[in-house]
Coordinates of C-alpha atoms in Angstrom, one line a residue:
X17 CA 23.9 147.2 64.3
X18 CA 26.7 146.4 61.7
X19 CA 29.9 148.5 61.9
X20 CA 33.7 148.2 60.8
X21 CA 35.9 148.9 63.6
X22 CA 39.8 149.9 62.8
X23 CA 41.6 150.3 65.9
X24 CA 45.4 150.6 66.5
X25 CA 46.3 149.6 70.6
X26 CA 49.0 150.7 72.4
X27 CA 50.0 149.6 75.6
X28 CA 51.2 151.4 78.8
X29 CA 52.4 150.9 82.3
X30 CA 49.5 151.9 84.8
X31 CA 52.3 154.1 86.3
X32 CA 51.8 156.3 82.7
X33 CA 48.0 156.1 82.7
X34 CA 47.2 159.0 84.5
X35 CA 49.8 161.5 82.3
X36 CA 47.7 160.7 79.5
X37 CA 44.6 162.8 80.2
X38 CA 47.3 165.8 81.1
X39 CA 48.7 165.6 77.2
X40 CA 47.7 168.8 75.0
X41 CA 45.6 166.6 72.4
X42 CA 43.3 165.2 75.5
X43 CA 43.4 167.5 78.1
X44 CA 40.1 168.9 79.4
X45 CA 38.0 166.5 77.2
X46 CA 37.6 163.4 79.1
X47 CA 34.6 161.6 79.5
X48 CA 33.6 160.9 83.0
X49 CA 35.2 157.3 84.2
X50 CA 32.9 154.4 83.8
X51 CA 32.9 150.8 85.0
X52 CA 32.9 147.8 82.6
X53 CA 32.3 144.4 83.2
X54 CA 32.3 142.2 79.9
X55 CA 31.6 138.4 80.0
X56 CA 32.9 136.9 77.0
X57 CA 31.0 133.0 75.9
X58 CA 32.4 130.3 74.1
X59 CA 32.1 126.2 74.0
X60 CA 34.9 124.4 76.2
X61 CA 36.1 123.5 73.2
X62 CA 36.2 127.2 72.0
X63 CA 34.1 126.8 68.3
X64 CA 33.5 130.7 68.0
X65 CA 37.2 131.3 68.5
X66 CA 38.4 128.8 65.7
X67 CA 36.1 130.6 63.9
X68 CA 37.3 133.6 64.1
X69 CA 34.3 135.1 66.5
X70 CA 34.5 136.7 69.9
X71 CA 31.0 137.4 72.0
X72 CA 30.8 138.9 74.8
X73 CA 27.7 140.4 76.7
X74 CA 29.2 144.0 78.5
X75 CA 27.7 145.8 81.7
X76 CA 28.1 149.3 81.9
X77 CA 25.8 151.0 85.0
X78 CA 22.4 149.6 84.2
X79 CA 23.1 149.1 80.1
X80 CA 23.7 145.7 78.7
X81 CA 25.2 145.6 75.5
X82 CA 25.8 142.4 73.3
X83 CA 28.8 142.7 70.7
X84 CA 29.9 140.2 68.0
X85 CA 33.5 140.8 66.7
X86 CA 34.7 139.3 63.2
X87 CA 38.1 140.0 62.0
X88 CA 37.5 142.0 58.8
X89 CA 40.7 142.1 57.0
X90 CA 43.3 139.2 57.3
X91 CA 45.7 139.4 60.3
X92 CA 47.1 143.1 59.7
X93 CA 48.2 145.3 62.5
X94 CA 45.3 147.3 63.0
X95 CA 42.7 145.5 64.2
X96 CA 40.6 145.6 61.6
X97 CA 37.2 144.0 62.7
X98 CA 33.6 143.4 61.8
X99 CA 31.2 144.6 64.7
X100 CA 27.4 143.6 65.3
X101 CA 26.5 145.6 68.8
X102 CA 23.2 145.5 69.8
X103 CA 21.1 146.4 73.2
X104 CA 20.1 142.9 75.2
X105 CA 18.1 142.4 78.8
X106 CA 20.9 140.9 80.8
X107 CA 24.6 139.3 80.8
X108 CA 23.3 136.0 79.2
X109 CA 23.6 136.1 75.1
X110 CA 20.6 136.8 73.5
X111 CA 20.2 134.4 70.3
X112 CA 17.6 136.8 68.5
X113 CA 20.0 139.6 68.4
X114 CA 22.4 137.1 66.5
X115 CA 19.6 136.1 64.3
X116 CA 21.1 138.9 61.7
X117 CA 24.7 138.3 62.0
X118 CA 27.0 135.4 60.3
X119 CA 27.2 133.8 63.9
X120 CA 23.4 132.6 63.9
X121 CA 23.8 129.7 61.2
X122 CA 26.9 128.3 63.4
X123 CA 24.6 128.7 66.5
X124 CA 21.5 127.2 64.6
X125 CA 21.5 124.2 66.5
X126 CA 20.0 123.9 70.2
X127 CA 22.8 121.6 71.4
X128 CA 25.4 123.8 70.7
X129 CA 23.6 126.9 71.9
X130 CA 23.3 125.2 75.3
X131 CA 27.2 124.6 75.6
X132 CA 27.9 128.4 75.3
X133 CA 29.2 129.5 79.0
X134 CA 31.5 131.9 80.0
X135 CA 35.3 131.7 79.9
X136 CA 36.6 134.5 81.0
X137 CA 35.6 138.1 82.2
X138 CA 37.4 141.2 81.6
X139 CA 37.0 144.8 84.1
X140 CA 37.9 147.8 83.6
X141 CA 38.0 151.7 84.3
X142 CA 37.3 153.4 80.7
X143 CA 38.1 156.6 80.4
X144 CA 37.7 158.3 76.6
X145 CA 38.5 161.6 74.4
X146 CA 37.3 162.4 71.0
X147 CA 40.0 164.1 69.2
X148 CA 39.3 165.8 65.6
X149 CA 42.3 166.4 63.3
X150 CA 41.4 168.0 59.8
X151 CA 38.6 165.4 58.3
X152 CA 39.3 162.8 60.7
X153 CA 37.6 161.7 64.2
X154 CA 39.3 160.2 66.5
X155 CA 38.1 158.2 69.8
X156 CA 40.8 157.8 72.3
X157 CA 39.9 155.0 75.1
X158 CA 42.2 154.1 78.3
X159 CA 41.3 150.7 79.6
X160 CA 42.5 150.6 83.3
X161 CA 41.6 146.6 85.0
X162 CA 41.9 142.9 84.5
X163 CA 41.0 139.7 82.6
X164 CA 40.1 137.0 84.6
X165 CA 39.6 133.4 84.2
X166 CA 40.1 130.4 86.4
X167 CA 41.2 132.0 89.4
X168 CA 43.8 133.7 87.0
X169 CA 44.0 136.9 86.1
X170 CA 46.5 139.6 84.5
X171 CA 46.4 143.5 84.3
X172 CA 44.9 145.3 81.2
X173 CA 46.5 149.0 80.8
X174 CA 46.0 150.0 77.2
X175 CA 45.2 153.1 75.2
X176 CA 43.4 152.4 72.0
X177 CA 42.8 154.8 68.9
X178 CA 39.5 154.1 67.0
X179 CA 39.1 155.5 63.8
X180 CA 35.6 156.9 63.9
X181 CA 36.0 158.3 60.4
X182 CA 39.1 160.2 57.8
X183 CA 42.3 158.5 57.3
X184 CA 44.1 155.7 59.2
X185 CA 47.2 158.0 58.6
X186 CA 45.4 160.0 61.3
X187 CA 45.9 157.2 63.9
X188 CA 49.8 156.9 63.7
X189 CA 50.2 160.7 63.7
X190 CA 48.3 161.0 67.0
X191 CA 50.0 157.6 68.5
X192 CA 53.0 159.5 67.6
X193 CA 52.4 162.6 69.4
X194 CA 51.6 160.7 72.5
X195 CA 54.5 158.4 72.3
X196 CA 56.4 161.2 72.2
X197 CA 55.6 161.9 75.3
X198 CA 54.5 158.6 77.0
X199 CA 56.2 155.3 76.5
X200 CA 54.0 153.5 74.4
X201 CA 54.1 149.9 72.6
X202 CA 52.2 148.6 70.0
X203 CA 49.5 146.2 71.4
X204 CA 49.7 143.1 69.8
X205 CA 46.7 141.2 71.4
X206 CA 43.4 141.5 72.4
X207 CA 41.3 141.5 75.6
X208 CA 39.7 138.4 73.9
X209 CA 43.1 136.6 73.5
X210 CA 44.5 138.1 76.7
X211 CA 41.0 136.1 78.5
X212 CA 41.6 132.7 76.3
X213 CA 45.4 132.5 77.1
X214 CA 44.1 132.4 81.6
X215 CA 41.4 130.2 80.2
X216 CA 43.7 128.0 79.2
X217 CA 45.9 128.0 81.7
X218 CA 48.5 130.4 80.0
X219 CA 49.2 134.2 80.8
X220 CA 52.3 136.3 79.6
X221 CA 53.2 137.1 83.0
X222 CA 54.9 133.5 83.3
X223 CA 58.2 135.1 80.8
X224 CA 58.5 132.4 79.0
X225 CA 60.4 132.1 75.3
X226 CA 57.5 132.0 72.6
X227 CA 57.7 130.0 69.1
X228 CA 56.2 132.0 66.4
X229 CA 52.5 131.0 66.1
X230 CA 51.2 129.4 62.9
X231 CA 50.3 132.0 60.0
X232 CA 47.5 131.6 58.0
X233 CA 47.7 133.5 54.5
X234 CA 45.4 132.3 52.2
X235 CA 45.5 132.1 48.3
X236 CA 44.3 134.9 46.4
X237 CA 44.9 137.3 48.9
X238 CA 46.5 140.7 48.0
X239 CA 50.4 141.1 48.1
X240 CA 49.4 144.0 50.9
X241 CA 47.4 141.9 52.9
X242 CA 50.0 138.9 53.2
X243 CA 53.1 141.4 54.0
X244 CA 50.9 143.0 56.0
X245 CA 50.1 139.2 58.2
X246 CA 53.9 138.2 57.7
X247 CA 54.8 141.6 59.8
X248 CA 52.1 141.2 62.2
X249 CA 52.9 137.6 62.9
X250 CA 56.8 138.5 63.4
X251 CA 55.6 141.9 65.4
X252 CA 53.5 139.7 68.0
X253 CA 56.3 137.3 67.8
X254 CA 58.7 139.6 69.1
X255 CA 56.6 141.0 71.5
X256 CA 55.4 138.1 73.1
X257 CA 58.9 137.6 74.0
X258 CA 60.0 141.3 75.0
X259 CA 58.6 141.0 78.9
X260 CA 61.2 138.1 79.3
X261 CA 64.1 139.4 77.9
X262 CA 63.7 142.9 79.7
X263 CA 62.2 141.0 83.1
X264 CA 63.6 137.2 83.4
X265 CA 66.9 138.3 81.7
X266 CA 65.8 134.1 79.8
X267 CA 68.4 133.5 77.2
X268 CA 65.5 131.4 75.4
X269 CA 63.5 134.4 75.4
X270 CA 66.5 136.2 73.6
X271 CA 67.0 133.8 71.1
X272 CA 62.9 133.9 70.3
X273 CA 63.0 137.6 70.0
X274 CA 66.5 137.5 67.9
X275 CA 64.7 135.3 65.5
X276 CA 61.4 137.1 65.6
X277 CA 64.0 140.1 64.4
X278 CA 65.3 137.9 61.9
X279 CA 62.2 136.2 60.5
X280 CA 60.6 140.2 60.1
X281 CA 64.3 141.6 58.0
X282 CA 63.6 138.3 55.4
X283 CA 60.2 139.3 54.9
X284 CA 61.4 142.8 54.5
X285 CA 64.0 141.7 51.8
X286 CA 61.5 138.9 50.5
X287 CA 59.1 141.5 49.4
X288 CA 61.4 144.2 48.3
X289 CA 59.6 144.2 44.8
X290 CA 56.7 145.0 45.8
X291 CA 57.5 147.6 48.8
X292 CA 61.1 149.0 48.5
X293 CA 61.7 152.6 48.7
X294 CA 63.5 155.5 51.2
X295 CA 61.3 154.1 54.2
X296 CA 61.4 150.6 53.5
X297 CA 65.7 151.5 53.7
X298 CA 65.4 153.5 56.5
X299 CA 63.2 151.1 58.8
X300 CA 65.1 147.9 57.4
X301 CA 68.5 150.2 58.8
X302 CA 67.2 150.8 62.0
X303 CA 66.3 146.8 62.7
X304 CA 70.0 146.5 61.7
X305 CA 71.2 148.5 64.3
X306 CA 68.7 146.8 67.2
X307 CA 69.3 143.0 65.9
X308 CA 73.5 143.6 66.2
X309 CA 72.2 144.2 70.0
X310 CA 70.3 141.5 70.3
X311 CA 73.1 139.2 68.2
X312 CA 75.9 140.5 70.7
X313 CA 74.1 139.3 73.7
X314 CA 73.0 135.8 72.1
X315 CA 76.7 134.9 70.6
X316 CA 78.0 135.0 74.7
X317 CA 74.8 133.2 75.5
X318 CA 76.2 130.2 72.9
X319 CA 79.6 130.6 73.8
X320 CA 78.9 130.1 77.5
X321 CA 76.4 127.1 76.6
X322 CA 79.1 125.2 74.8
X323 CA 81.3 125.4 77.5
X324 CA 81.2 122.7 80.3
X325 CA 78.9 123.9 83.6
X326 CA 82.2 123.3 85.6
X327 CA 85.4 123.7 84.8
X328 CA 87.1 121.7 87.3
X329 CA 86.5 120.5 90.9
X330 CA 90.1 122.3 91.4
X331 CA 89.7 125.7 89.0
X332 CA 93.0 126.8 88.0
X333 CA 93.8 130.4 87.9
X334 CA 93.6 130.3 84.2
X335 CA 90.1 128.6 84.5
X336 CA 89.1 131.5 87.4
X337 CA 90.1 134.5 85.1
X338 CA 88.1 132.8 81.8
X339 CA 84.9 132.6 84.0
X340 CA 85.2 136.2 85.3
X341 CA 86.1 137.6 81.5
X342 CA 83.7 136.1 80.4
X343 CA 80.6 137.0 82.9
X344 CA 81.8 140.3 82.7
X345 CA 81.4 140.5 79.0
X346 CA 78.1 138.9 78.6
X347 CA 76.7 140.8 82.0
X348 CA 77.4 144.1 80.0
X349 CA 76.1 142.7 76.9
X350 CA 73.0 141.5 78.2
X351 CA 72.7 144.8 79.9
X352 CA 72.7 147.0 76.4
X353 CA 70.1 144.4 75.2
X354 CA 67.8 145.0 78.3
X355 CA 68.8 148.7 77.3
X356 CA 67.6 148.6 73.5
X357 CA 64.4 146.5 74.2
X358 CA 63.1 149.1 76.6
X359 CA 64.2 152.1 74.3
X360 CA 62.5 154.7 73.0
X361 CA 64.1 154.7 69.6
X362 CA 62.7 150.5 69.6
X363 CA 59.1 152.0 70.8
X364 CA 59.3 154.9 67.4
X365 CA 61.1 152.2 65.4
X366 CA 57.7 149.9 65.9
X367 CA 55.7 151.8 65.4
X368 CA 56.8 153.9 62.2
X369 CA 57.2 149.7 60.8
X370 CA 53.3 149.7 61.5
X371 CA 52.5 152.9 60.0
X372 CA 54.6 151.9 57.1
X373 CA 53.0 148.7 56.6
X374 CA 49.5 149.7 56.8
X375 CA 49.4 153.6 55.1
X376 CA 52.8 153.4 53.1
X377 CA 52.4 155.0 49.4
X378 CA 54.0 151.3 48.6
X379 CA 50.2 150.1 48.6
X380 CA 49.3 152.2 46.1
X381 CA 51.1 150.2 43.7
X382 CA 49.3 147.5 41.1
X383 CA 51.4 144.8 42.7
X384 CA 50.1 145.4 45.9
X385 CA 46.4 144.4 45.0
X386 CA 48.1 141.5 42.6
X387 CA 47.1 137.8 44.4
X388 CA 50.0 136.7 46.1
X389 CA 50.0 133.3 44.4
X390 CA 52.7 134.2 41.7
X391 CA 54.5 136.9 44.1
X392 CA 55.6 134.2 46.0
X393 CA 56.3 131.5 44.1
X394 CA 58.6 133.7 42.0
X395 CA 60.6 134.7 45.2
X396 CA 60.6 131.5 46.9
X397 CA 62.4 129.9 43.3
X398 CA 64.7 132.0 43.5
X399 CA 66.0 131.7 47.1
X400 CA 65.9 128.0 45.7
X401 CA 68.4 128.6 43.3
X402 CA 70.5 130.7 45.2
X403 CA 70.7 127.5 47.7
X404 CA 71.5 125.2 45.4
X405 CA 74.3 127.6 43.6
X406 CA 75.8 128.2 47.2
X407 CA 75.8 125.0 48.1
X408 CA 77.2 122.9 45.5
X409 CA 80.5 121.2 46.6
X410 CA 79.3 122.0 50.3
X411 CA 81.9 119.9 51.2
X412 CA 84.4 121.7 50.5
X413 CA 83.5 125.5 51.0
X414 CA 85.1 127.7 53.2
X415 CA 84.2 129.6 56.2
X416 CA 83.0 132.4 53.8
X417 CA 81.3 130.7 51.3
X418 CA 79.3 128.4 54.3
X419 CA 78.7 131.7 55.9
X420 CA 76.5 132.7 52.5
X421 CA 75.1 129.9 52.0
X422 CA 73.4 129.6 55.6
X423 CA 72.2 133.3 55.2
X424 CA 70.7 131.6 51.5
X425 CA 68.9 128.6 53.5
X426 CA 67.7 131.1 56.4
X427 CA 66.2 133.0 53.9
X428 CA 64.8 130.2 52.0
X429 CA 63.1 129.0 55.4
X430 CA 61.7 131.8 56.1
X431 CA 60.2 132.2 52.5
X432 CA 58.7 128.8 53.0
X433 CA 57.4 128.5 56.3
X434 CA 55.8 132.2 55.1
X435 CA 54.3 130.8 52.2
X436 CA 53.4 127.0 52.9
X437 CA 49.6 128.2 53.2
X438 CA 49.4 128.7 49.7
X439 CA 50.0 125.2 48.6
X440 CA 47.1 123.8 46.2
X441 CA 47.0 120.2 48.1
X442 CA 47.6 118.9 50.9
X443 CA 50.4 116.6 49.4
X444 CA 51.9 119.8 48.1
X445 CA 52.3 121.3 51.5
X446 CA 53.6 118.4 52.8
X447 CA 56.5 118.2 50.4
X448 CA 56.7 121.7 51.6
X449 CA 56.7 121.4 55.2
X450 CA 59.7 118.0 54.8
X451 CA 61.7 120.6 52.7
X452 CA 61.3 123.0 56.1
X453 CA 62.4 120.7 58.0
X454 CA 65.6 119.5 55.7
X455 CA 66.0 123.3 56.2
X456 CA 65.8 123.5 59.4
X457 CA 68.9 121.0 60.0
X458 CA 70.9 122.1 57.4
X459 CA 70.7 125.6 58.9
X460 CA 71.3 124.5 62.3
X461 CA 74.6 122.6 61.1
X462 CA 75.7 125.8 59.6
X463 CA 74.6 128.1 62.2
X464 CA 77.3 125.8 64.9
X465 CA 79.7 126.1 62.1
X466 CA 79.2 129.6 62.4
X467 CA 78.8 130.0 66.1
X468 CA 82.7 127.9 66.0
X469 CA 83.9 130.7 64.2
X470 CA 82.3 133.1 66.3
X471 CA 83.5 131.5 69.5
X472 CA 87.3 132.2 68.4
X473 CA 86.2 136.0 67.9
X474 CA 84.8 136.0 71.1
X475 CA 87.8 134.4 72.7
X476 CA 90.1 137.0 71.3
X477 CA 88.1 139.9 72.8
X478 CA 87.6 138.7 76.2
X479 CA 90.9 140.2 76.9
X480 CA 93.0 137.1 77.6
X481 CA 96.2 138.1 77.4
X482 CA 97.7 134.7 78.5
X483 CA 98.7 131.9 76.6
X484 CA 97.3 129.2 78.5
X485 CA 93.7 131.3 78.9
X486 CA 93.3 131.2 75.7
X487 CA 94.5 127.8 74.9
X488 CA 92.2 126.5 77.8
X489 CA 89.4 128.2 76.3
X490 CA 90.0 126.7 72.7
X491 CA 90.3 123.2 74.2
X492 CA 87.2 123.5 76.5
X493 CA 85.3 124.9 73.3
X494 CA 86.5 121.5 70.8
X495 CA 84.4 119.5 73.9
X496 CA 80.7 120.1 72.6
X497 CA 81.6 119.4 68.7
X498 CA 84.0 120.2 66.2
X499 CA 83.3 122.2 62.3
X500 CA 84.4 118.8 61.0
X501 CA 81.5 116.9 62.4
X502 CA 78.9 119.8 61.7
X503 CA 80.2 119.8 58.0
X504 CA 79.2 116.4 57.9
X505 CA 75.5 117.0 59.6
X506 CA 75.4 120.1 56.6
X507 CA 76.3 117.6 53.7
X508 CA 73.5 115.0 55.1
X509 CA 71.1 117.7 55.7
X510 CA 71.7 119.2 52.1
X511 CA 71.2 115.9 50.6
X512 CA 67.6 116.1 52.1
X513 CA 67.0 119.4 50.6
X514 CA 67.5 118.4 47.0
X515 CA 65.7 115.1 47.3
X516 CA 62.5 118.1 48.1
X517 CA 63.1 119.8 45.2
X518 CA 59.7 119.1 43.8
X519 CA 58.4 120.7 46.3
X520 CA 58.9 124.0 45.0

């Protein structure tokens, strides 16, 4: 059987999982508890995966059920998948019940059939609810378990909201009402990717810093559709990097989710044409208020990095009192960025962005169903000329005028590493991906230009009222590089950039 699945998942601590059932939308229309075990199959080299596919055979009491899943929609927030389910005699895949579904002319050949195995399982408790509001159904599922793989494994606690039928409005209004009372995230990966990450020897429960992965829009696609995978990919950016800030405390973890932050508020102002109104204000005002968090904590993070491990074999007193200030500070500001992470105005904040994104009157608009061909070679042009304007005579600018002009090449970055996807040639996105790269320097250079000027800030408000604290601090700062030799990196970089400019 064919069937569109639109689900939005939310995630819990199993500590929460029980208060669930108890909330007035759910209570006294539970299900009774079953028992899942689902094996999903793949090749070693995981063929169904890179194409997009997940299969997986699923035992519940004496039922086995086969289900194919097919991303429908791009890489929105919802997960937005094509679903063949059909009834099968045991755990192993049956290839007959495939015969109907895009998978069997990939599987057409014997020899790869006989390399399908399993990679992973996943087990779970399910408990479910079927909630009606006005014309729209609702089913409400707790997963309680694991996914295993390898002798690996890490807990699955997650509350997802199927829309059986109505309006996908009707989704964020209930996860509203139960965040309200529940802390809730927005689930950003599957069981399937939760299985292939142990299978391949990777799990989220190591806290490391995360890169943002790859993102694959595609020409033609609808303006809605690409700001739609631009959000998602910052979204899982960030929170693939949220248990190590709140848990490890990893100052590489920090930095990811600043620039996850970062990378999300460019695409917000990179497609202002097409979605700006009072909510795309309001939302893009509220990541203003959680990034100067996050920026607080990161700026002592530098500042302490550029400083010398040691001071001294023999600290001097002024040496003893620059340490102390300066722990002190970036203790408490790492503490309000723990604090913000893990707040409920972040979980609401999320979540509204979602709700935006996907069921915002904005995609009601012609140039939301426009291709996004033109859209973004119009905008990436112009934070092309806005670079060069900025950065003529880079030389010579100012503290100011260097400050604009790195917020121009961010910006410009972003916009490109967004959009080099859409390139018509291979050549074409390679010119693109050297003028990322030119980028990339020239806004590192600037960024330690910057982070200079920030330091002397920073050194004024660790409360140094001495002369020689101050001075010492100055003098250990000049060790690990001076503006001078960064301006120099900037000009070099710069001169990169423009030898790109066909690449736009």
């Amino acid at each position: 059987m064919h069937a569109r699945e639109i689900e939005l998942k939310l995630e819990l601590a199993s500590s929460d999982a029980r208060r669930l059932g108890r909330l007035p939308a759910l209570k006294g229309r539970s299900a009774p508890p079953v028992g899942l075990r689902a094996v999903y199959y793949d090749t070693p080299r995981g063929i169904l995966r890179r194409a997009g596919y997940s299969l997986r055979v699923r035992r519940s009491g004496d039922l086995w059920l086969q289900t194919l899943k097919h991303r429908a929609n791009g890489d929105g927030i919802l997960f937005d998948r094509n679903e063949w389910e059909k009834k099968v005699a045991g755990m192993k895949p049956d290839f007959r019940a495939l015969g109907s579904t895009p998978l069997a002319r990939l599987l057409s050949g014997r020899s790869l059939r006989k390399l399908l195995a399993p990679r992973f399982e996943v087990q779970v408790e399910r408990r479910s609810w079927t909630v009606r509001r006005g014309a729209s159904e609702i089913e409400v599922v707790l997963d309680e378990g694991e996914a295993v793989a390898g002798g690996r494994s890490e807990r699955v606690c997650e509350v997802e909201l199927e829309l059986k039928q109505g309006d996908k409005s009707a989704l964020f209004d209930l996860a509203r009402e139960f965040a309200d009372a529940i802390p809730l995230r927005i689930g950003v990966r599957s069981k399937a990717e939760r299985g292939y990450a142990l299978a391949n020897g990777r799990s989220a429960r190591a806290g490391r810093a995360t890169k943002a992965e790859p993102l694959g829009l595609e020409p033609g696609m609808p303006v809605a559709e690409a700001f739609a995978s631009v959000v998602t990919n910052c979204l899982r950016h960030f929170r693939m990097n949220e248990r190590a800030v709140e848990r490890e405390r990893d100052p590489d973890a920090l930095h990811q989710a600043r620039v996850a932050m970062r990378r999300l508020r460019s695409a917000m102002s990179l497609f202002r044409p097409a979605v700006a109104g009072a909510e795309h204000e309001r939302i893009g005002a509220e990541f203003r208020w959680f990034t100067g968090h996050l920026g607080t904590a990161r700026n002592l993070d530098v500042f302490t990095a550029r400083l010398p491990s040691r001071f001294g074999v023999f600290q001097s007193a002024a040496e003893i009192r620059l340490r102390a200030a300066l722990a002190d500070r970036r203790m408490r500001a790492w503490h309000k960025a723990v604090e913000v992470v893990g707040s409920a105005r972040l979980r609401r904040l999320l979540l509204d962005l979602v709700a935006w994104v996907e069921t915002g009157d904005w995609r009601l608009r012609a140039q939301a169903a426009a291709p996004i061909d033109a859209f973004a070679g119009s905008q990436v042009s112009k934070r092309w000329t806005k670079v060069r304007k900025h950065g003529a005579g880079l030389g010579d600018l100012d503290e100011e005028r260097l400050h604009d002009l790195r917020i121009h090449v961010k910006k410009l970055r972003y916009a490109e590493e967004f959009f080099v996807g859409l390139a018509p040639s291979a050549e074409d996105r390679e010119r693109r991906r050297s003028a990322i790269a030119a980028l990339s320097e020239l806004q590192d250079s600037l960024g330690a230009i910057n982070d200079i000027a920030t330091a002397r800030g920073l050194i004024e408000s660790l409360g140094l009222t001495r002369r020689s604290e101050r001075g010492l601090a100055t003098r250990l700062l000049r060790r690990s590089g001076s503006a001078e030799e960064y301006l120099e990196k900037a000009c070099t970089a710069f001169a990169r950039l423009e030898a790109t400019a066909e690449a736009v």
